[in-house]
PDB file of N, CA and C in Angstrom:
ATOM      1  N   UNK A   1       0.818  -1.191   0.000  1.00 90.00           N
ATOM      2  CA  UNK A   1       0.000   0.000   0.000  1.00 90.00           C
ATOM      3  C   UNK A   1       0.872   1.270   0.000  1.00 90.00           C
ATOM      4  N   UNK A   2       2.499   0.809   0.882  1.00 92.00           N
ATOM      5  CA  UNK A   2       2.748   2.005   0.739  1.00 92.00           C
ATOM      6  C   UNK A   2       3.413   2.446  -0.755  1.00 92.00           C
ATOM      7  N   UNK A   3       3.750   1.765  -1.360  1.00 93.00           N
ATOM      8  CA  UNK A   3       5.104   1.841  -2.455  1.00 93.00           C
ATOM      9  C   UNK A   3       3.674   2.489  -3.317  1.00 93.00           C
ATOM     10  N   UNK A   4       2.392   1.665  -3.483  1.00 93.00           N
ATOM     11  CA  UNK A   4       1.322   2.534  -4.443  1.00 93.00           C
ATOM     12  C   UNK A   4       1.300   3.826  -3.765  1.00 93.00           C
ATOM     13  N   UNK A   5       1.056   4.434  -3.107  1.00 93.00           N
ATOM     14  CA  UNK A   5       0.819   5.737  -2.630  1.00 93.00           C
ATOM     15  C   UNK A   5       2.310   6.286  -2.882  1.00 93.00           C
ATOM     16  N   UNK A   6       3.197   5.834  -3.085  1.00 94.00           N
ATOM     17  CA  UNK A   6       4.612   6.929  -3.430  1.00 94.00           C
ATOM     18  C   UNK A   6       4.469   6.988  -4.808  1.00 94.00           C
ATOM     19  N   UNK A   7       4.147   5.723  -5.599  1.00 94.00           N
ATOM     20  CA  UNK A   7       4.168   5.451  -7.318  1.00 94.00           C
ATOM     21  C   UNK A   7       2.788   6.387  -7.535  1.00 94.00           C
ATOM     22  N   UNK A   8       1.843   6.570  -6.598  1.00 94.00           N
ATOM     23  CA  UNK A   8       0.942   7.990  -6.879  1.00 94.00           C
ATOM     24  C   UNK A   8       1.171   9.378  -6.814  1.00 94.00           C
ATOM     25  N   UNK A   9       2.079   9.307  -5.878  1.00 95.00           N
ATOM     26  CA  UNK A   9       2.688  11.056  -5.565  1.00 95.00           C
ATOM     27  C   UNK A   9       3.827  11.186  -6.676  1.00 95.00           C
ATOM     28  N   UNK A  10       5.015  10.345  -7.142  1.00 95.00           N
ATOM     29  CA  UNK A  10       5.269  10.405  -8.289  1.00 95.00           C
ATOM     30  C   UNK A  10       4.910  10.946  -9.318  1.00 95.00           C
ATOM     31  N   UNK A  11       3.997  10.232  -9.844  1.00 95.00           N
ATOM     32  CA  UNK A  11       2.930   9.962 -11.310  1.00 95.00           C
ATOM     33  C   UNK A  11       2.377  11.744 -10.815  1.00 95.00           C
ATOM     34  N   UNK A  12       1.786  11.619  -9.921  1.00 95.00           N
ATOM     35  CA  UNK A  12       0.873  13.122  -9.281  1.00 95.00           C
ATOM     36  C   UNK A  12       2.277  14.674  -9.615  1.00 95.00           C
ATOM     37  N   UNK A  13       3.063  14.089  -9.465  1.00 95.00           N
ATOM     38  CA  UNK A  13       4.421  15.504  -9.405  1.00 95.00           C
ATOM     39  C   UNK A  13       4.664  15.650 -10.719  1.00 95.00           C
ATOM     40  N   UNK A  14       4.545  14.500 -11.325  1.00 93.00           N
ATOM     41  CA  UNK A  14       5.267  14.801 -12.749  1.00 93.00           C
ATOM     42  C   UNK A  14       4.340  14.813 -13.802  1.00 93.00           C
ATOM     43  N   UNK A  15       3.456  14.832 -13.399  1.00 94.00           N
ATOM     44  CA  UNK A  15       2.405  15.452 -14.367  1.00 94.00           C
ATOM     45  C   UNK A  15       1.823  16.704 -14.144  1.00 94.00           C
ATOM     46  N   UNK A  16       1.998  17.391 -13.164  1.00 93.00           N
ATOM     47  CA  UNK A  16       1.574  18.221 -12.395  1.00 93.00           C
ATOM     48  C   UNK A  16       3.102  19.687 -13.029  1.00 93.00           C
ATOM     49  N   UNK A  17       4.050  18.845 -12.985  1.00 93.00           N
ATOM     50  CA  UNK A  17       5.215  19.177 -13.551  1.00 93.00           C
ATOM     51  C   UNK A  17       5.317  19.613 -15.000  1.00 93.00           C
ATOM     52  N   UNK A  18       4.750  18.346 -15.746  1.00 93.00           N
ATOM     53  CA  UNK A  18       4.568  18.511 -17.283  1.00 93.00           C
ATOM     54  C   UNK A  18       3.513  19.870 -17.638  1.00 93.00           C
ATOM     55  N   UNK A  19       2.204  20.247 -17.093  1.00 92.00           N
ATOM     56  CA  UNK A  19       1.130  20.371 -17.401  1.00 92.00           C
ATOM     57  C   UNK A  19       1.782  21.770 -17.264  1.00 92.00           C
ATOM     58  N   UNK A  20       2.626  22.392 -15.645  1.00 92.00           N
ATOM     59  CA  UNK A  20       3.025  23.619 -15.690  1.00 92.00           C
ATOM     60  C   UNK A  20       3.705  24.064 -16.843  1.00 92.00           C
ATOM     61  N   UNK A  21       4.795  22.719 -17.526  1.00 92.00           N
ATOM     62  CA  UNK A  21       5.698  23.079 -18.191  1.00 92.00           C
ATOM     63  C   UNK A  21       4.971  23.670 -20.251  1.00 92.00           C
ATOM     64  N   UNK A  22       4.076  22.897 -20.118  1.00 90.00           N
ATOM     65  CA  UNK A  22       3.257  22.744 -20.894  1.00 90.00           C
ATOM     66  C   UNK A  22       2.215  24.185 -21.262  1.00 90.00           C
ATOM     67  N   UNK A  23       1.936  24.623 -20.337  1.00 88.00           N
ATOM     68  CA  UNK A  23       1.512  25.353 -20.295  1.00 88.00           C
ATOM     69  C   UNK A  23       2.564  27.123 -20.799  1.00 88.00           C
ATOM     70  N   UNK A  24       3.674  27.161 -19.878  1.00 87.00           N
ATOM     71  CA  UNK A  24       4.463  27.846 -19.924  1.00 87.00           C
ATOM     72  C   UNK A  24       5.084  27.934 -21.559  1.00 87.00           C
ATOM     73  N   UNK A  25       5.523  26.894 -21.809  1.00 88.00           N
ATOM     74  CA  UNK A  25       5.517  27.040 -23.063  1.00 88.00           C
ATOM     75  C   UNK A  25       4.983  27.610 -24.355  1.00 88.00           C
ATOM     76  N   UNK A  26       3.517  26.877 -23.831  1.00 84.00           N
ATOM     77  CA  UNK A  26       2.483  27.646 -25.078  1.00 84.00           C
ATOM     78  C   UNK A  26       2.656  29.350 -24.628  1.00 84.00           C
ATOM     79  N   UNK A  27       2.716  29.821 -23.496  1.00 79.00           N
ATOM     80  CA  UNK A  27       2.558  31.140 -23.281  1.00 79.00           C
ATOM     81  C   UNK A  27       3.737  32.015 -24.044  1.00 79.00           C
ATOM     82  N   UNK A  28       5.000  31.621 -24.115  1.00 81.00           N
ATOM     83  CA  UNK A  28       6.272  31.806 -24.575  1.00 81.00           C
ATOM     84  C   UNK A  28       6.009  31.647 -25.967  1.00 81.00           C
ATOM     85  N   UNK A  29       5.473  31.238 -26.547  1.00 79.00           N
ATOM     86  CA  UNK A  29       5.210  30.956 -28.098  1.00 79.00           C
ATOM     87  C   UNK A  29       4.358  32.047 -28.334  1.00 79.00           C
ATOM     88  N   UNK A  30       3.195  32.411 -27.787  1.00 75.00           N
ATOM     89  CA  UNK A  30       2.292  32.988 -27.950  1.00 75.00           C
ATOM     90  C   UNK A  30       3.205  34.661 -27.948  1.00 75.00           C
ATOM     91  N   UNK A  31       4.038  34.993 -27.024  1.00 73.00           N
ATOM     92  CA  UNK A  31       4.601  36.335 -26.761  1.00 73.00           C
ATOM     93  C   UNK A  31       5.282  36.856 -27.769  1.00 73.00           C
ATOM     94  N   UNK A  32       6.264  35.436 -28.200  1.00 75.00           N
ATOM     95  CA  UNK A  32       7.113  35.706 -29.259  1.00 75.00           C
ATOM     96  C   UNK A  32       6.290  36.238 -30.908  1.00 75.00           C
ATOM     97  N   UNK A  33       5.104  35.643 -30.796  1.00 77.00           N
ATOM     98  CA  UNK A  33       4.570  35.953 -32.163  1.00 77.00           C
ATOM     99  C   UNK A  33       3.955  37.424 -31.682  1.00 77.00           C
ATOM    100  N   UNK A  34       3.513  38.293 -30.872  1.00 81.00           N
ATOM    101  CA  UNK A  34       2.864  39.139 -30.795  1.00 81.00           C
ATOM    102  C   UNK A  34       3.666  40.933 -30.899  1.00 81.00           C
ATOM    103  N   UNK A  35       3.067  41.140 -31.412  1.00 86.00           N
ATOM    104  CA  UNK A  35       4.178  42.246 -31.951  1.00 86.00           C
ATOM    105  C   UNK A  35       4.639  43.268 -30.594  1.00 86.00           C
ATOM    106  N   UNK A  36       5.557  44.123 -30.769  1.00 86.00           N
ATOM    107  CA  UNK A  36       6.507  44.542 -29.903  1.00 86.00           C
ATOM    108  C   UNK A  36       5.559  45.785 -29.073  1.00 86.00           C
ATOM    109  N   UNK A  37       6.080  45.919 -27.868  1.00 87.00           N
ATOM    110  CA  UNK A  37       5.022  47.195 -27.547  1.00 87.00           C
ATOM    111  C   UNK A  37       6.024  48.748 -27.833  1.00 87.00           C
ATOM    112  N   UNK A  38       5.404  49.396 -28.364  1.00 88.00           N
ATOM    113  CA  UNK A  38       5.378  50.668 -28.912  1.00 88.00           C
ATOM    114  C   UNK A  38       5.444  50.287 -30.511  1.00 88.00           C
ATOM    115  N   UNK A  39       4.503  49.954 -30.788  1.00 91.00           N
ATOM    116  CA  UNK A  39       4.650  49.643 -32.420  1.00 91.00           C
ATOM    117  C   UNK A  39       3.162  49.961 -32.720  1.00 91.00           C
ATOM    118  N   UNK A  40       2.887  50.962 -34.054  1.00 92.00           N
ATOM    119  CA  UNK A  40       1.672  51.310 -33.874  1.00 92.00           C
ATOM    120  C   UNK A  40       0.673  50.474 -35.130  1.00 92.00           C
ATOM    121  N   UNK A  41      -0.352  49.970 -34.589  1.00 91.00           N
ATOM    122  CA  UNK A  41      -1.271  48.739 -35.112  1.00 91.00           C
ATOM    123  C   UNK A  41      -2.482  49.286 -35.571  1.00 91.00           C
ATOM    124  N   UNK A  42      -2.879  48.287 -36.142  1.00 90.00           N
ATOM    125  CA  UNK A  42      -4.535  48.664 -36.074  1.00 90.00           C
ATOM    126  C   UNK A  42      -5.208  47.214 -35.748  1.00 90.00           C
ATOM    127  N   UNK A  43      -6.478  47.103 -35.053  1.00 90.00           N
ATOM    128  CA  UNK A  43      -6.715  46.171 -34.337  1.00 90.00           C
ATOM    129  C   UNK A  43      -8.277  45.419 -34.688  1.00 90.00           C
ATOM    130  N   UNK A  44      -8.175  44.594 -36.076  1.00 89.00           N
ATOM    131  CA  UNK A  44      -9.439  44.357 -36.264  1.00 89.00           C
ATOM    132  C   UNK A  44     -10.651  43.029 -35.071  1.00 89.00           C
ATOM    133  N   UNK A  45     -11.526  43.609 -34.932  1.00 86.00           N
ATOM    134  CA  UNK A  45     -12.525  42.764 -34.170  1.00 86.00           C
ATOM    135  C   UNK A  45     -12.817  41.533 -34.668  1.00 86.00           C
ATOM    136  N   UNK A  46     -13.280  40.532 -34.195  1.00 81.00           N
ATOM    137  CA  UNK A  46     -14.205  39.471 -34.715  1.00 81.00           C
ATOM    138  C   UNK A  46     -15.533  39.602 -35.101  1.00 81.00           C
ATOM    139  N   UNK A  47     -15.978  39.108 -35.571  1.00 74.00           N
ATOM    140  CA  UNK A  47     -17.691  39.789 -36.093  1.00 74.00           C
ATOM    141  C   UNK A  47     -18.466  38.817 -35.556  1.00 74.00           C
ATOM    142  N   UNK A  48     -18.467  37.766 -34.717  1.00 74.00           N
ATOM    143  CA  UNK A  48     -19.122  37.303 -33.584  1.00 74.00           C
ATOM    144  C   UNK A  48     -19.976  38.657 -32.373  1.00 74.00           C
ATOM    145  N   UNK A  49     -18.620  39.391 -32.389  1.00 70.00           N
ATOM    146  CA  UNK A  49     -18.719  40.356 -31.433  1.00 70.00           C
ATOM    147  C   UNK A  49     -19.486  41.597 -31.600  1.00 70.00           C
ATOM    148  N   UNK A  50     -19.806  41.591 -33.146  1.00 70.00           N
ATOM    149  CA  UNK A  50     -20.213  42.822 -33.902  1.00 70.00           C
ATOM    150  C   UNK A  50     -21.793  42.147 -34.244  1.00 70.00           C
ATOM    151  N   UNK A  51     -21.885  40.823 -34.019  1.00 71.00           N
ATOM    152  CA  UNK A  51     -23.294  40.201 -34.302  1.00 71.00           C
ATOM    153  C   UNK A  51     -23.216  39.788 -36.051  1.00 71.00           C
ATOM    154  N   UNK A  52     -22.488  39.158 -36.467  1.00 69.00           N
ATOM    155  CA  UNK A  52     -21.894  39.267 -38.264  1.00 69.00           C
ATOM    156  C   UNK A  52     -21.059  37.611 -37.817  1.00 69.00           C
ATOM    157  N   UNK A  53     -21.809  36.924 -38.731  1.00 66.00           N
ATOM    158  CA  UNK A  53     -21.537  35.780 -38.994  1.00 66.00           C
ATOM    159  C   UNK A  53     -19.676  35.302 -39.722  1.00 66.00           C
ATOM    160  N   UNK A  54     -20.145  36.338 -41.323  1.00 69.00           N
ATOM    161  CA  UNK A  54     -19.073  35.908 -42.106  1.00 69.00           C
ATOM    162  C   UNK A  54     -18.509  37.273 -42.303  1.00 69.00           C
ATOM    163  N   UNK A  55     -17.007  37.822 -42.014  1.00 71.00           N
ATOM    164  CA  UNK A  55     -16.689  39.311 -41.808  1.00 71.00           C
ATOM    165  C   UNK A  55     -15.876  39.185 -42.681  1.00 71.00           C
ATOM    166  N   UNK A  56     -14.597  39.595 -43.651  1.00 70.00           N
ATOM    167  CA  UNK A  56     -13.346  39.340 -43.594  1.00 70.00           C
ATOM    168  C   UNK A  56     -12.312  40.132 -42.702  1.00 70.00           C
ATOM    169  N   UNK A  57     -11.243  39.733 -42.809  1.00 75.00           N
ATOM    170  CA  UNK A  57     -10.453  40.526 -41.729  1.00 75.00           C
ATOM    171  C   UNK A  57      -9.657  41.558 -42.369  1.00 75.00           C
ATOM    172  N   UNK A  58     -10.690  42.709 -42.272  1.00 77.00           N
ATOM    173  CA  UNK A  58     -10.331  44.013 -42.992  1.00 77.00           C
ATOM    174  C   UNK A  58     -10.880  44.654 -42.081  1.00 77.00           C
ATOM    175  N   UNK A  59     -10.175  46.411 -41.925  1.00 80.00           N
ATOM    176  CA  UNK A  59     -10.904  47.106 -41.222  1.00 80.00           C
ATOM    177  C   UNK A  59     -12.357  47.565 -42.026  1.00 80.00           C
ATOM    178  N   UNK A  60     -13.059  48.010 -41.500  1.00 76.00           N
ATOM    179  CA  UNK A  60     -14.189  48.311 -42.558  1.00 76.00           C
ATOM    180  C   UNK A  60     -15.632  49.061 -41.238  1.00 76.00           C
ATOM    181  N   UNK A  61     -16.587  49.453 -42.112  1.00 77.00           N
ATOM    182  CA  UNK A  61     -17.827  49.964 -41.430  1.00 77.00           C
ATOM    183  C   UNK A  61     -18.620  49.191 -41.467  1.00 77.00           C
ATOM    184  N   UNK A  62     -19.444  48.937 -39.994  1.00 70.00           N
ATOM    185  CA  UNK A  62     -20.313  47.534 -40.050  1.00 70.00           C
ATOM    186  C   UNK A  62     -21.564  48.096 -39.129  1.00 70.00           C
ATOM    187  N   UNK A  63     -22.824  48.310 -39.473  1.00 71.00           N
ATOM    188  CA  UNK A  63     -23.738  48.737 -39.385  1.00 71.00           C
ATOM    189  C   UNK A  63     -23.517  50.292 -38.567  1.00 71.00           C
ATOM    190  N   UNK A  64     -23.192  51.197 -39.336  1.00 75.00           N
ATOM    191  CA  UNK A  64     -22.541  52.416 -38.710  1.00 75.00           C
ATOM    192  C   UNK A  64     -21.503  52.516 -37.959  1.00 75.00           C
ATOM    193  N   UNK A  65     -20.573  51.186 -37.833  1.00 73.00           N
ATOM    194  CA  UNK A  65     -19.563  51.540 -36.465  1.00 73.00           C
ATOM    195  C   UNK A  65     -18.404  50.575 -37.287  1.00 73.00           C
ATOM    196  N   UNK A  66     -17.426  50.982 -36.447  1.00 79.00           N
ATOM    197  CA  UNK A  66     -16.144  50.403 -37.308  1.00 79.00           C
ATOM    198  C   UNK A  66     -15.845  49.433 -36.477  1.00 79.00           C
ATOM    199  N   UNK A  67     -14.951  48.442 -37.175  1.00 83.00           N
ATOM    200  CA  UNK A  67     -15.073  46.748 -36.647  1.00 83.00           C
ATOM    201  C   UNK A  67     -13.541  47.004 -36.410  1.00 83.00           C
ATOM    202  N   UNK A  68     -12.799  48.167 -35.904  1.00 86.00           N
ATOM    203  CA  UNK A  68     -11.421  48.178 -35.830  1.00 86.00           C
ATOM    204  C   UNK A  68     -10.705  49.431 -34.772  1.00 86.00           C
ATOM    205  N   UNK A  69      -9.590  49.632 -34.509  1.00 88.00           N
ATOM    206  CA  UNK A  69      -9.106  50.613 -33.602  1.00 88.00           C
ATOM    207  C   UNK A  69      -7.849  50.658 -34.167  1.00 88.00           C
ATOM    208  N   UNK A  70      -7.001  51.977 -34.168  1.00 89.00           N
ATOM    209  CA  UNK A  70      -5.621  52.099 -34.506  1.00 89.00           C
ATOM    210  C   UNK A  70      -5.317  53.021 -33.344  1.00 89.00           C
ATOM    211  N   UNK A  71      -3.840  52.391 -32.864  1.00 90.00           N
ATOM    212  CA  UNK A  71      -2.978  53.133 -31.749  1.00 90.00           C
ATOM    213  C   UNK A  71      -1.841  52.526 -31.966  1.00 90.00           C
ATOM    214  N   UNK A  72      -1.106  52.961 -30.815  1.00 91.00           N
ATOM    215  CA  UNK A  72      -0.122  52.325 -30.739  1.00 91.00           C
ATOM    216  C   UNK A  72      -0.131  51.238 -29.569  1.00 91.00           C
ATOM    217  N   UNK A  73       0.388  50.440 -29.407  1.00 91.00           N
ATOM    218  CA  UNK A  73       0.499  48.986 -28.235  1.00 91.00           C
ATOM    219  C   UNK A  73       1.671  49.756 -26.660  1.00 91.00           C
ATOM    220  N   UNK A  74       0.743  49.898 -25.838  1.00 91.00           N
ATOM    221  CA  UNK A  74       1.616  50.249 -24.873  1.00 91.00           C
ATOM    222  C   UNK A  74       1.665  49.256 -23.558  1.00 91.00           C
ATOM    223  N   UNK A  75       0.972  48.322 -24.190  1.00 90.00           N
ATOM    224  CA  UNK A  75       1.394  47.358 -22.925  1.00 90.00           C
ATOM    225  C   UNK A  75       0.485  46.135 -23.599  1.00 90.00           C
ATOM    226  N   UNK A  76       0.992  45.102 -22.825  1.00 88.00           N
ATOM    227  CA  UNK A  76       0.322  43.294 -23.397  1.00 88.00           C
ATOM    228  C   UNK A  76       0.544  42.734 -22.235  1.00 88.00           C
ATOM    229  N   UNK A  77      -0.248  41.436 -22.496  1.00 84.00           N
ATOM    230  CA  UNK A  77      -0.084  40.477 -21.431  1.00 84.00           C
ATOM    231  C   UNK A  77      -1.130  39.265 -22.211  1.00 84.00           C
ATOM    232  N   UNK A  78      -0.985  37.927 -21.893  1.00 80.00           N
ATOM    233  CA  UNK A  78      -1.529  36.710 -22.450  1.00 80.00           C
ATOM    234  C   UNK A  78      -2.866  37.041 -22.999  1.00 80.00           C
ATOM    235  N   UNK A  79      -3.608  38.088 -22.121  1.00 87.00           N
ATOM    236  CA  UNK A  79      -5.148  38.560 -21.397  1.00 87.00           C
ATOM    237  C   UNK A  79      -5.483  39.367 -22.372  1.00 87.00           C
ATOM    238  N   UNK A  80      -4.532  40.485 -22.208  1.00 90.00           N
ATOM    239  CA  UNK A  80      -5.133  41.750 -22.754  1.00 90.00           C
ATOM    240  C   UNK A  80      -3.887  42.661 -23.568  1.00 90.00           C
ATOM    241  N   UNK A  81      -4.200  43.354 -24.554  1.00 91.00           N
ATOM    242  CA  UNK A  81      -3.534  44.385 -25.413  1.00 91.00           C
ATOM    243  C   UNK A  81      -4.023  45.795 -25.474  1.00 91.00           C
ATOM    244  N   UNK A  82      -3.266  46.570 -24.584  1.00 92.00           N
ATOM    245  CA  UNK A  82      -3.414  48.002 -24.108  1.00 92.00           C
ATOM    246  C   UNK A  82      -2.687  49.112 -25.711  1.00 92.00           C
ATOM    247  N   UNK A  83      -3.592  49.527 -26.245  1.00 92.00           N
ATOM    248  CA  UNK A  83      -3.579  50.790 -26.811  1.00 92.00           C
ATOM    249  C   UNK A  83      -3.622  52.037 -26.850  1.00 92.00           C
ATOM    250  N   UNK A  84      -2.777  53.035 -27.114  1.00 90.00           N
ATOM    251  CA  UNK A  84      -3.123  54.165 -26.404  1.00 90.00           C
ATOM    252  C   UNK A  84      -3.668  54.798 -28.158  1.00 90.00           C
ATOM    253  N   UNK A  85      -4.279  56.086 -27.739  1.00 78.00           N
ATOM    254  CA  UNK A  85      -4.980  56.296 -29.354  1.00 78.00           C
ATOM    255  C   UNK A  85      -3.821  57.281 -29.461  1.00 78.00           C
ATOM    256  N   UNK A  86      -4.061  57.746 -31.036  1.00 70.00           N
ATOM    257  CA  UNK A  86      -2.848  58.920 -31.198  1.00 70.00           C
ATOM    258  C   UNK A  86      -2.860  60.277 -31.242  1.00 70.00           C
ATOM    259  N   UNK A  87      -1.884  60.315 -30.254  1.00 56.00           N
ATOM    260  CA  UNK A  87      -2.119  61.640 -29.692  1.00 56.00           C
ATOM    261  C   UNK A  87      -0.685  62.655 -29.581  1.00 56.00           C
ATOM    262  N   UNK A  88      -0.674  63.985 -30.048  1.00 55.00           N
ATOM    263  CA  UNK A  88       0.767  64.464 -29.801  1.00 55.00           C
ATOM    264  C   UNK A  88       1.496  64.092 -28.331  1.00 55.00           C
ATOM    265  N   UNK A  89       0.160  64.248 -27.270  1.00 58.00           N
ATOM    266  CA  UNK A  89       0.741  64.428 -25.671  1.00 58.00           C
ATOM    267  C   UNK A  89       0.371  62.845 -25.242  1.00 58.00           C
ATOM    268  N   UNK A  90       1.633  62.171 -24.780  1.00 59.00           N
ATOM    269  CA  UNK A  90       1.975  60.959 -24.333  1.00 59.00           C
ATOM    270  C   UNK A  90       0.779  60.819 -22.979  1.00 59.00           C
ATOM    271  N   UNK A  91       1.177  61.947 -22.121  1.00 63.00           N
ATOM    272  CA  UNK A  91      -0.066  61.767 -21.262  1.00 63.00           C
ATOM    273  C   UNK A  91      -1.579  62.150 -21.765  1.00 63.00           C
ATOM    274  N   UNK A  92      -1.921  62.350 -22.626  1.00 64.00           N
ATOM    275  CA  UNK A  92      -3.306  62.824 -22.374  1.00 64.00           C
ATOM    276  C   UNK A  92      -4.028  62.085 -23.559  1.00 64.00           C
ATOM    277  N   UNK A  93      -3.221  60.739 -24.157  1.00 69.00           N
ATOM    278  CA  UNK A  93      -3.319  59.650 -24.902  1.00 69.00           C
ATOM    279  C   UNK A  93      -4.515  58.760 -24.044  1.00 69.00           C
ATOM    280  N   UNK A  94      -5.711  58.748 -24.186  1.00 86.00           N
ATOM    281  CA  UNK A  94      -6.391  57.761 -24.258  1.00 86.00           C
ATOM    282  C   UNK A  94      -6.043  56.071 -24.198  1.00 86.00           C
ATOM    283  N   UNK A  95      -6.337  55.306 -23.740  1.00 89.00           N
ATOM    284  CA  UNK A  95      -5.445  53.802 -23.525  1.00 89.00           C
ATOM    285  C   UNK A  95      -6.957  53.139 -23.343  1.00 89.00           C
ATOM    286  N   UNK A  96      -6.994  52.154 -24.358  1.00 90.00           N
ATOM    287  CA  UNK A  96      -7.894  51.057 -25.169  1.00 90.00           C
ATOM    288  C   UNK A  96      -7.785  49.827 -24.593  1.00 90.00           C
ATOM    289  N   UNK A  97      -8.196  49.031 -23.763  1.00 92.00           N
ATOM    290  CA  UNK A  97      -7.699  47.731 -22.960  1.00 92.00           C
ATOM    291  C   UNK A  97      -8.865  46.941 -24.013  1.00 92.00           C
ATOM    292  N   UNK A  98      -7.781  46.533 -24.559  1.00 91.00           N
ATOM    293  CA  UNK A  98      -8.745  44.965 -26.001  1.00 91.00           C
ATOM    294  C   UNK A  98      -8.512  43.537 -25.167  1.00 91.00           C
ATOM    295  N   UNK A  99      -9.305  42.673 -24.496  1.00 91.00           N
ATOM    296  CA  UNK A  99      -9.584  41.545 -24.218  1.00 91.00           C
ATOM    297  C   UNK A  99      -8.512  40.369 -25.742  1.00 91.00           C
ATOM    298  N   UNK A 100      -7.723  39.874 -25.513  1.00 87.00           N
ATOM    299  CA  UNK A 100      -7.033  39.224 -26.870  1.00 87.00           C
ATOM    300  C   UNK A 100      -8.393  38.140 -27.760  1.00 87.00           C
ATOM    301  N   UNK A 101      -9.099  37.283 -26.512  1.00 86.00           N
ATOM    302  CA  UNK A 101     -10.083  36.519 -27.184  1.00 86.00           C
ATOM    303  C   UNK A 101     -10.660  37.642 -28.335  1.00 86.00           C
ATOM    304  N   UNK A 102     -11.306  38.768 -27.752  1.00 86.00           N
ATOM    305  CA  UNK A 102     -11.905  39.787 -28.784  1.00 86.00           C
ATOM    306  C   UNK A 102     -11.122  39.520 -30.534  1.00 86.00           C
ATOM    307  N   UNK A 103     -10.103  39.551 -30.516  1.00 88.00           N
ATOM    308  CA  UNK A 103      -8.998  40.117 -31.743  1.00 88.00           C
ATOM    309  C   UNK A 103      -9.341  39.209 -32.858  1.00 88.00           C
ATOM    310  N   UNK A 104      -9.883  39.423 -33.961  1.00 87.00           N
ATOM    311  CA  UNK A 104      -9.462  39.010 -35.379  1.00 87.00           C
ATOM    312  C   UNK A 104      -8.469  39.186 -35.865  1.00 87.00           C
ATOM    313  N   UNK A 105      -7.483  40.458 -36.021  1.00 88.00           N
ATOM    314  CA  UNK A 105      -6.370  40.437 -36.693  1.00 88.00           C
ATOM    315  C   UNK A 105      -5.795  41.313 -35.990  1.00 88.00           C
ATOM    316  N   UNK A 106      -4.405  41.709 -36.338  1.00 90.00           N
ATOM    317  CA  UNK A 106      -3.407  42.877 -35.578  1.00 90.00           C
ATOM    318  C   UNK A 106      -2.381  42.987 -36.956  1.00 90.00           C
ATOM    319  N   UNK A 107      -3.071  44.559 -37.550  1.00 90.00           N
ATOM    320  CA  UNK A 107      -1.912  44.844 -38.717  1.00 90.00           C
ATOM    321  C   UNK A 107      -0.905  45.476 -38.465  1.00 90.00           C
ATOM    322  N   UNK A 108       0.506  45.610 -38.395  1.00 89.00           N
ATOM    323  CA  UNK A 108       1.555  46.381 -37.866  1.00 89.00           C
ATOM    324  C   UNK A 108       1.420  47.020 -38.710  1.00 89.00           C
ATOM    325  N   UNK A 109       1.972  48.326 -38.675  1.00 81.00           N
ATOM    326  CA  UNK A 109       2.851  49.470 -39.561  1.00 81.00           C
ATOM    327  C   UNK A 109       3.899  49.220 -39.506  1.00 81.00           C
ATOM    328  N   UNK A 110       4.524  49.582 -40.502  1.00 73.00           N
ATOM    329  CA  UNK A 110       6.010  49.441 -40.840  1.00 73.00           C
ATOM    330  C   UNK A 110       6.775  51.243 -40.628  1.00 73.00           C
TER     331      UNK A 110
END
C-alpha cells in the first residue's frame, strides 16, 4: 500500500510538472509571435462580437460603427492588449484595454 501511494505522488508531481511546463511554453510561443510594444497597429474585431456571422479581416464599417481601432500597443499580457490612441501628448493619450479573445487580426505598420 505504501510503495502505491509513493508510485501515486510520483505519477501526481510529474504530471503536475509537465502540465506547468506545458503550459508555460504555449505562453512563450504565444509572446514571441505578438508584436513589440510601442509599435503602432490597427486592431481588427471578430464579427461574432459585432453580431456578423461571415466578416473578412479588414478594417471596414459595419452597421454604422467600425469593426477596428488604430494606436499604438503600450502594454500586453496573455489577457489583454493596451492601446493608447494617437495623440501628440503621451499623457493625455487615451489607452484602449482589447480583451485578446476579442482580436481578429493585428496589422503592424512598418
Amino acid at each position: 500500500m505504501v510503495l502505491l501511494l509513493a508510485l501515486m505522488v510520483i505519477l501526481w508531481s510529474g504530471f503536475s510538472y509537465w502540465s506547468e511546463y506545458s503550459d508555460n511554453a504555449a505562453r512563450i510561443a504565444r509572446e514571441r509571435l505578438a508584436p513589440p510594444v510601442g509599435v503602432r497597429c490597427q486592431i481588427v474585431f471578430s464579427g461574432e462580437d459585432l453580431g456578423i456571422e461571415r466578416m473578412p479581416p479588414t478594417p471596414a464599417m459595419v452597421n454604422g460603427a467600425t469593426n477596428s481601432v488604430t494606436g499604438k500597443i503600450v502594454d500586453q499580457s496573455e489577457r489583454w492588449i493596451v492601446l493608447a490612441s494617437e495623440s501628440t501628448d503621451e499623457r493625455s493619450a487615451t489607452k484602449i484595454w482589447i480583451p485578446r479573445e476579442r482580436v481578429l487580426l493585428i496589422r503592424v505598420d512598418n
